[in-house]
Amino acid sequence: MKRLIALILVVVMAMSFVACGNADKPADNSSNTSSEGTVDVSKHHKIGVATVHSGENWEIAKTYLETVIAPTYNFEFVISETLSDANGLIAFMEQCYAAGCDGFINLVTSNDAISQGAHKADELGMWFVTQNSAWVEDVAELPKNIGHCGADPVAVGTAYKEAFSEYLSDGQPHSVILFEGAAVGGDKGQGAASHFYSAVGVLEAFQEAYGLTYDKPIADLVNQQDPGEVNTGNPDVHIYLYPGRNPNDAVTALLPVLQTGNYDIFAAVFSFAAFTNAISDVETSLGKDIKVIGTAQIEKQTKTGFETQDPTGDTVLNSAILNDLSLACAINCIELKQAFDGHADAMKDNGKTVLIGVRSWAVNGPETYAKMEKLNTSPELYILTAEDLLHYAEAGITWQDLDNLLADLASVDTLLERKGLN
Amino acid sequence: MKKSSKFKDVLFTLAFPVLTWLAMEILCLLLKDKHVISTMLDIKTIIRNTGIAAVTAFALSFNLKEGRFDLSLGAQRMAGTIIGGLLAMALGLSGLWLLVFAVVFGFAFGILTGLAFISLRVPPMVLGVGMALIWEVVPYVISGGKGLNLFGVEGMGILTESWFQILVVVVMAVLVYILMNFTRLGYETKAVQGSQLIARNSGINIFRHAVECYALAGALVCIAGVLDVSFSTQMGANLGNTSNGVVTANMFAMILGSYIGEKSDSSVGILTAAFTLTIFKYGLSIMEFSDPVNSVINMLVFIGFLVFQANRHVRGLNKARKARVELAKQRKAESAAA
Amino acid sequence: MNEKKQVNPIKKILESRLFSQIMPVGLLLLLVLVFGIITGGRLVSPASLKIIILQAIVVATVATGGAFIFASGNVSLSLGATTILTATIAALAYNATGSLLVMIIVAILLGVILMTASALLSTALGVRVMYVTIVMMTMFSALQQAILGGSTVALPYDLVQTLTNNGFMYIAFGIFFIVCVILFHFTDIGRSLRFIGTNNTCAEQTGISKAKYLLIAFIIAGVGCGIGALLALVRGGSIGTSTLPSLNMDCMLALVLGGMSIFGGSKSYVYSGVVGAITVVVLNQGLLMAGVDSTIIQAIRGIAFLALVAASQVRPKGLPAPEG
């Protein structure tokens, strides 16, 4: 009897959760049109979203997807829990297909995941678009693979190089610890391309500033799996590279390195905040300011970094290379919408996918960030509003128009002017 | 005789950290020309890591010594720390209150897990798998997927102060010592460790006792979570039943601590073991072994210790057997001579 | 004086062996029916059913091998870590040699070696099984990370596609499953393991060596891990440090949901892993198709797991005995 009751309870519970889950139904958006009235949004589309992200930045992007893009395009998003690799991606894609999805946004960035995912999408007949920073050649001509949009890796590297050049131009020797994240293999599609090029940018900046002679090509240095100091050929300039995806482990491992006092710049290609306490401790102990440069997003944590003072009176965060996940999500959705409306070819270059790069913004102080922090806080202040989404979903828009748009937005001033924040 | 025996016990206890430090110091100097402990920051780091390992090991010990391995402890740690932290931040309270709230929530989650255990009466490992799936979702939903972010939050500085961390760990160690040696809980724990059936038959309420153990484990593991997040500033609300790694990594400290504690007390043993292993890992990181290699080395040493511990009685048995054989031979020779 | 005690007939049915055999299957069919209705039949479409089988196959394979260990009353938490480490090295072996045969042999051999090492620590050196599996779980994951660093190892897409199209996964699983059924239910290996799980002391005194049969159980589980590794490679095409992170727990979940007695013993069935793995996938799939948030699905899985575990066993009067 106990077993039967348990079974019945499980079924009732499952059905009640289903009822909860079904509470949010997509709104009827058949009346959404662009200013020229040429975008048909009467057809409802279900889109699977496979994410690797978590945290505030991802929640902001999710809100944008669900509150702005979904009603504008008549989309319904089925969002995964945090995935990490091809196996998880494939499993989720199959679940989405079975759930009736006809489009898919993949944020699992490794080449093998993208390759597997694109083939699976082709097999299942789902439109497939990826958010990443590298173009994957072997699936470039698959009919259902629309393309890629992500942080422009070269632009990220350039942004890092420029940010560092500013600090290295005072004629004094400087040394850096770089938490390079998933840079290893980033040029071969195994790690994260943006992390790879960020690390390359840093090494190039040091090379140009001090005329360093590395004992290996820069790409090989960045691709070293084990952490360690780079042979710079200059005894006064130290560069320590730490690859890894877990910031907490990196903090523990890098503490002894920080405590040597040899380094006065710390850079992190993600999660700079995880290192701040360790850096503050070292600054207090050694009475030395350590500059912090990191890849960041438009979120509360970055604002806190610029506004909080470290033990030496400087800001905790000195420079940020900003990427916007929401903007990349918008471009992905535009590409999908174009594909649904029969314009997939316009999103490709002669039948091959392209990488549309979101340029990073280098922000070197709290004043500039104070203006940027207002972005993504309301429907009007998302970089691409509902009206922009409808405009770029019109027939006749090509991938080059999207790329030109992102190139225009590369300038912080232009971006702020456009949103009335300057 | 008694004094000399006590002195030997103290030496035995101190030998572990001292010899470990000595070995690591020699290796670090030879391989990297660096000391294990060079600055106050090294000491601060070791104190913090020891505290986290010790408190986690204390949490594990309440159930593991009685044969219950709770696989949901990591999820309770995450849930209690994140929810306690969010509550403290929402109320604009300091780090001390974060700790208090985390302990309260950890205690609550522990009690609920314990109640589930005594109600369902499924093996603890199996229960732990199911409860971990549930507890992981709770902080995810409450934090909206964002987890806990203490970066830049005012009032949290106290949690990173070494004196505060030492105070917390010492208070916990004293509390565990008192609980295990001067309370009904300690008496019942020793009885259940011997035989659960006999303990029950002799009148001990093993059900209430189990809930108490789970509750204390939940509370303690959240203290470790707070010490951890206060330094790293972030704790993600991760799903996928992957939260228990940080807890199982401290199993070595608990088991080694039990062994060291045979000559003193389990609290002292666990503290000493946590300190020893922290120095060991710190030395490995100074030698620039990557984290995975560090972990492999630790696990190999752990296996070696488990093998030693499982077989240390064998030497005594062999010795006793040899003595019996010798005695038998002697008696045989005597009777033959007679 | 000799009145027969009145036995509740329903209780008798619920505690019978037959009921314990058919309940997991019945539950699975019930879930399929319920979600089939909720999703308007989409769940039971041929395409959806094929997807369900494919998603369950890795866990089903590893759990089937793990059933041998569970039958003896022991629990192994290192099945997942063993599988992933094996898959990593097998993929590296393929990339180094270009030989599929080498990859298969390496996978199965390595799975056996790793699990045998775990078994020997327990049987030969006397370490508690529970401790061994936890340590091995941590160590194998760390080893894999040390080998791969932050990167992944991938197989050529053509190879993966060829193997998929030729039904390699179904064939490999099918052969392994049939062999396991024979070994578990028709040979003294299975009988002895179940006897050990029922009453270890009686088994020893009957002449059944626990050490010997536990070693055999781990070896068979190692073969399961090896084949599971191959299937994981074919499914995903690549292996990284975060591939299938919850495989350890998913195997236990599958076995228990599939009706395997958590204490082992006579009510252990080798098909539990398959039934349980499919049940988990149907639950996930059904809830997702019904529009439940993916976050909540995990909590439902946990609640369902505990409810079904509680329902599937006779509630002991005391608390479960120490493990390992």
XYZ file of N, CA, C and O in Angstrom, chain A residues 287-389:
412
model
N 53.011 46.301 0.770
C 52.897 47.752 0.612
C 53.052 48.171 -0.836
O 53.675 49.195 -1.148
N 52.490 47.371 -1.731
C 52.739 47.579 -3.164
C 51.408 47.524 -3.898
O 50.580 46.662 -3.630
N 51.221 48.443 -4.837
C 49.980 48.427 -5.622
C 50.129 47.426 -6.759
O 51.140 47.413 -7.472
N 49.113 46.605 -6.917
C 49.088 45.665 -8.037
C 47.903 46.045 -8.907
O 46.751 46.063 -8.437
N 48.192 46.384 -10.152
C 47.111 46.757 -11.078
C 46.348 45.496 -11.487
O 46.952 44.436 -11.689
N 45.063 45.657 -11.638
C 44.220 44.518 -12.042
C 43.524 44.857 -13.353
O 42.840 45.885 -13.462
N 43.746 43.995 -14.320
C 43.082 44.148 -15.626
C 42.334 42.858 -15.882
O 42.900 41.770 -15.695
N 41.073 42.967 -16.283
C 40.332 41.733 -16.482
C 39.228 41.854 -17.509
O 38.708 42.946 -17.750
N 38.896 40.720 -18.075
C 37.704 40.667 -18.921
C 36.500 40.662 -17.994
O 36.475 39.935 -16.999
N 35.539 41.481 -18.316
C 34.383 41.595 -17.436
C 33.131 41.815 -18.268
O 33.197 41.876 -19.496
N 32.010 41.885 -17.572
C 30.744 42.128 -18.257
C 30.084 43.361 -17.643
O 30.542 43.879 -16.622
N 29.031 43.766 -18.280
C 28.283 44.926 -17.759
C 27.373 44.395 -16.666
O 26.254 43.963 -16.914
N 27.876 44.393 -15.456
C 27.136 43.842 -14.331
C 27.640 44.494 -13.053
O 28.632 45.219 -13.047
N 26.964 44.168 -11.971
C 27.224 44.825 -10.685
C 28.662 44.610 -10.220
O 29.296 45.492 -9.632
N 29.177 43.445 -10.509
C 30.523 43.096 -10.032
C 31.573 44.029 -10.623
O 32.529 44.418 -9.939
N 31.406 44.402 -11.865
C 32.362 45.296 -12.517
C 32.272 46.691 -11.902
O 33.296 47.342 -11.638
N 31.069 47.117 -11.649
C 30.873 48.429 -11.002
C 31.564 48.438 -9.643
O 32.286 49.380 -9.284
N 31.360 47.346 -8.894
C 31.987 47.246 -7.578
C 33.502 47.298 -7.710
O 34.198 47.929 -6.906
N 34.031 46.642 -8.728
C 35.470 46.640 -8.945
C 36.026 48.026 -9.172
O 37.081 48.391 -8.645
N 35.294 48.827 -9.908
C 35.755 50.187 -10.199
C 35.537 51.136 -9.029
O 36.194 52.178 -8.934
N 34.618 50.804 -8.156
C 34.289 51.747 -7.072
C 34.957 51.402 -5.747
O 35.000 52.219 -4.845
N 35.430 50.160 -5.639
C 36.026 49.754 -4.358
C 37.512 50.070 -4.368
O 38.196 49.852 -5.364
N 37.993 50.539 -3.229
C 39.419 50.864 -3.157
C 40.185 49.694 -2.541
O 39.718 49.039 -1.613
N 41.378 49.520 -3.052
C 42.233 48.487 -2.475
C 43.070 49.104 -1.343
O 42.978 50.315 -1.105
N 43.871 48.303 -0.651
C 44.619 48.826 0.495
C 45.584 49.967 0.137
O 46.007 50.725 1.015
N 45.947 50.098 -1.145
C 46.879 51.185 -1.516
C 46.139 52.432 -1.962
O 46.768 53.408 -2.373
N 44.813 52.410 -1.924
C 44.022 53.576 -2.320
C 43.635 53.604 -3.782
O 42.889 54.484 -4.222
N 44.127 52.661 -4.526
C 43.769 52.575 -5.937
C 42.461 51.789 -6.037
O 42.019 51.166 -5.066
N 41.830 51.789 -7.209
C 40.622 50.967 -7.371
C 41.020 49.501 -7.489
O 42.102 49.179 -7.998
N 40.120 48.628 -7.040
C 40.406 47.194 -7.109
C 40.601 46.786 -8.561
O 41.510 46.048 -8.910
N 39.716 47.293 -9.420
C 39.810 46.989 -10.847
C 40.316 48.240 -11.548
O 39.766 49.321 -11.374
N 41.374 48.105 -12.321
C 41.947 49.263 -13.008
C 41.485 49.375 -14.457
O 41.223 50.461 -14.936
N 41.432 48.259 -15.141
C 40.934 48.279 -16.523
C 40.070 47.055 -16.758
O 40.389 45.979 -16.257
N 39.026 47.258 -17.533
C 38.166 46.121 -17.865
C 38.011 46.024 -19.365
O 37.843 47.039 -20.050
N 38.084 44.805 -19.852
C 37.779 44.563 -21.264
C 36.362 43.987 -21.241
O 36.144 42.851 -20.799
N 35.414 44.795 -21.689
C 34.005 44.398 -21.539
C 33.492 43.634 -22.753
O 33.701 44.051 -23.890
N 32.816 42.536 -22.458
C 32.077 41.799 -23.492
C 30.607 41.821 -23.102
O 30.291 41.810 -21.910
N 29.742 41.831 -24.062
C 28.317 41.809 -23.739
C 27.657 40.557 -24.300
O 27.506 40.407 -25.513
N 27.269 39.686 -23.360
C 26.628 38.424 -23.736
C 25.281 38.688 -24.405
O 24.899 38.013 -25.370
N 24.571 39.688 -23.907
C 23.223 39.963 -24.427
C 23.281 40.375 -25.896
O 22.424 39.986 -26.691
N 24.276 41.151 -26.251
C 24.394 41.613 -27.643
C 24.644 40.431 -28.573
O 24.050 40.326 -29.646
N 25.516 39.524 -28.139
C 25.776 38.337 -28.950
C 24.513 37.490 -29.075
O 24.215 36.946 -30.148
N 23.751 37.393 -27.980
C 22.486 36.640 -28.030
C 21.544 37.282 -29.046
O 20.843 36.590 -29.792
N 21.524 38.605 -29.077
C 20.640 39.307 -30.021
C 21.010 38.977 -31.466
O 20.131 38.698 -32.300
N 22.292 39.013 -31.761
C 22.734 38.712 -33.128
C 22.367 37.280 -33.489
O 21.898 36.997 -34.597
N 22.595 36.349 -32.528
C 22.227 34.954 -32.775
C 20.747 34.843 -33.123
O 20.354 34.112 -34.036
N 19.911 35.552 -32.386
C 18.464 35.466 -32.611
C 18.076 36.102 -33.939
O 17.164 35.624 -34.631
N 18.762 37.183 -34.299
C 18.494 37.803 -35.602
C 18.797 36.809 -36.718
O 18.023 36.640 -37.669
N 19.925 36.123 -36.560
C 20.306 35.125 -37.576
C 19.254 34.021 -37.671
O 18.870 33.590 -38.768
N 18.773 33.593 -36.522
C 17.752 32.533 -36.523
C 16.469 33.033 -37.179
O 15.852 32.329 -37.988
N 16.087 34.232 -36.836
C 14.853 34.795 -37.394
C 14.959 34.914 -38.911
O 14.023 34.610 -39.651
N 16.109 35.345 -39.361
C 16.327 35.441 -40.808
C 16.218 34.050 -41.451
O 15.639 33.885 -42.533
N 16.761 33.051 -40.785
C 16.701 31.689 -41.318
C 15.259 31.185 -41.357
O 14.813 30.593 -42.341
N 14.507 31.436 -40.277
C 13.109 31.004 -40.245
C 12.322 31.641 -41.391
O 11.408 31.032 -41.946
N 12.695 32.886 -41.709
C 11.951 33.611 -42.752
C 12.487 33.333 -44.148
O 12.111 34.000 -45.099
N 13.401 32.373 -44.237
C 13.887 31.954 -45.550
C 15.089 32.711 -46.058
O 15.415 32.626 -47.239
N 15.761 33.452 -45.169
C 16.907 34.257 -45.611
C 18.215 33.760 -45.001
O 19.121 34.529 -44.731
N 18.328 32.437 -44.799
C 19.547 31.900 -44.169
C 20.777 32.233 -45.003
O 21.853 32.510 -44.472
N 20.612 32.221 -46.330
C 21.773 32.492 -47.189
C 22.326 33.882 -46.995
O 23.515 34.131 -47.216
N 21.457 34.806 -46.605
C 21.924 36.180 -46.398
C 22.821 36.275 -45.161
O 23.555 37.254 -45.000
N 22.723 35.264 -44.300
C 23.552 35.259 -43.095
C 24.881 34.541 -43.343
O 25.696 34.409 -42.444
N 25.048 34.053 -44.570
C 26.285 33.335 -44.895
C 27.006 34.063 -46.021
O 26.421 34.900 -46.728
N 28.261 33.677 -46.183
C 29.070 34.261 -47.241
C 29.288 33.195 -48.304
O 30.102 32.284 -48.119
N 28.540 33.309 -49.395
C 28.632 32.301 -50.463
C 28.419 30.891 -49.938
O 29.164 29.975 -50.269
N 27.400 30.755 -49.132
C 27.035 29.428 -48.653
C 27.848 28.931 -47.471
O 27.596 27.854 -46.944
N 28.813 29.716 -47.024
C 29.629 29.285 -45.878
C 29.315 30.184 -44.680
O 29.065 31.380 -44.834
N 29.385 29.578 -43.521
C 29.127 30.365 -42.309
C 30.217 31.406 -42.116
O 31.313 31.289 -42.663
N 29.880 32.428 -41.367
C 30.864 33.465 -41.029
C 30.875 33.668 -39.522
O 29.932 33.278 -38.824
N 31.936 34.280 -39.059
C 32.023 34.669 -37.653
C 31.749 36.163 -37.569
O 32.505 36.966 -38.120
N 30.665 36.515 -36.921
C 30.349 37.938 -36.721
C 30.850 38.298 -35.331
O 30.409 37.721 -34.341
N 31.794 39.210 -35.280
C 32.470 39.463 -34.009
C 31.921 40.652 -33.240
O 31.809 41.746 -33.783
N 31.575 40.423 -31.991
C 31.191 41.518 -31.095
C 32.490 42.122 -30.570
O 33.303 41.428 -29.954
N 32.691 43.401 -30.860
C 33.941 44.017 -30.403
C 33.879 44.290 -28.914
O 32.837 44.660 -28.369
N 35.025 44.139 -28.276
C 35.099 44.392 -26.832
C 35.355 45.872 -26.587
O 35.911 46.557 -27.429
N 34.934 46.330 -25.443
C 35.166 47.719 -25.060
C 36.189 47.773 -23.947
O 36.014 47.124 -22.916
N 37.246 48.558 -24.167
C 38.254 48.719 -23.119
C 37.862 49.928 -22.268
O 37.699 51.028 -22.771
N 37.659 49.677 -20.998
C 37.248 50.741 -20.077
C 38.338 50.898 -19.027
O 38.658 49.943 -18.321
N 38.880 52.080 -18.944
C 40.037 52.275 -18.064
C 39.750 53.063 -16.797
O 40.674 53.524 -16.135
N 38.508 53.231 -16.483
C 38.260 53.957 -15.240
C 36.798 53.975 -14.865
O 35.926 53.663 -15.676
N 36.519 54.346 -13.630
C 35.138 54.318 -13.140
C 34.217 55.324 -13.820
O 33.004 55.090 -13.890
N 34.774 56.419 -14.325
C 33.905 57.429 -14.908
C 33.211 56.885 -16.149
O 32.004 57.063 -16.346
N 34.002 56.268 -17.004
C 33.420 55.695 -18.232
C 32.463 54.566 -17.878
O 31.374 54.460 -18.434
N 32.877 53.739 -16.935
C 32.022 52.606 -16.607
C 30.712 53.069 -15.999
O 29.668 52.424 -16.176
N 30.745 54.174 -15.285
C 29.525 54.683 -14.649
C 28.437 54.948 -15.692
O 27.244 54.798 -15.410
N 28.844 55.308 -16.891
C 27.847 55.502 -17.956
C 27.428 54.159 -18.541
O 26.259 53.919 -18.834
N 28.380 53.278 -18.695
C 28.070 51.998 -19.344
C 27.235 51.083 -18.447
O 26.524 50.215 -18.946
N 27.317 51.276 -17.154
C 26.632 50.340 -16.261
C 25.123 50.405 -16.418
O 24.400 49.505 -16.010
N 24.640 51.514 -17.028
C 23.190 51.633 -17.186
C 22.669 50.749 -18.336
O 21.463 50.520 -18.438
N 23.581 50.293 -19.164
C 23.145 49.440 -20.275
C 22.527 48.153 -19.732
O 22.903 47.661 -18.674
N 21.604 47.617 -20.493
C 20.969 46.317 -20.173
C 20.153 46.356 -18.888
O 19.918 45.311 -18.271
N 19.752 47.537 -18.462
C 18.969 47.593 -17.220
C 17.486 47.811 -17.469
O 16.679 47.744 -16.548
N 17.119 48.089 -18.734
C 15.699 48.235 -19.051
C 15.523 47.970 -20.545
O 16.507 47.964 -21.284
N 14.296 47.726 -21.001
C 14.093 47.395 -22.417
C 14.680 48.442 -23.371
O 15.181 48.111 -24.428
N 14.647 49.710 -22.963
C 15.169 50.752 -23.865
C 16.680 50.817 -23.849
O 17.304 51.353 -24.764
N 17.266 50.313 -22.794
C 18.713 50.448 -22.647
C 19.496 49.195 -23.024
O 20.715 49.152 -22.866
N 18.790 48.181 -23.496
C 19.547 47.100 -24.117
C 20.169 47.661 -25.382
O 19.597 48.533 -26.043
N 21.334 47.147 -25.726
C 22.054 47.711 -26.868
C 21.202 47.589 -28.137
O 21.118 48.521 -28.945
N 20.566 46.446 -28.297
C 19.606 46.309 -29.395
C 18.201 46.195 -28.795
O 17.896 45.241 -28.085
N 17.384 47.172 -29.117
C 16.013 47.175 -28.573
C 15.101 46.341 -29.469
O 15.529 45.845 -30.519
N 13.846 46.268 -29.080
C 12.874 45.506 -29.880
C 12.795 46.058 -31.301
O 12.689 45.324 -32.286
N 12.859 47.371 -31.400
C 12.772 47.985 -32.732
C 13.998 47.624 -33.582
O 13.877 47.330 -34.773
N 15.154 47.645 -32.953
C 16.369 47.247 -33.679
C 16.253 45.806 -34.135
O 16.631 45.452 -35.261
N 15.727 44.964 -33.254
C 15.594 43.538 -33.596
C 14.692 43.369 -34.817
O 14.987 42.587 -35.715
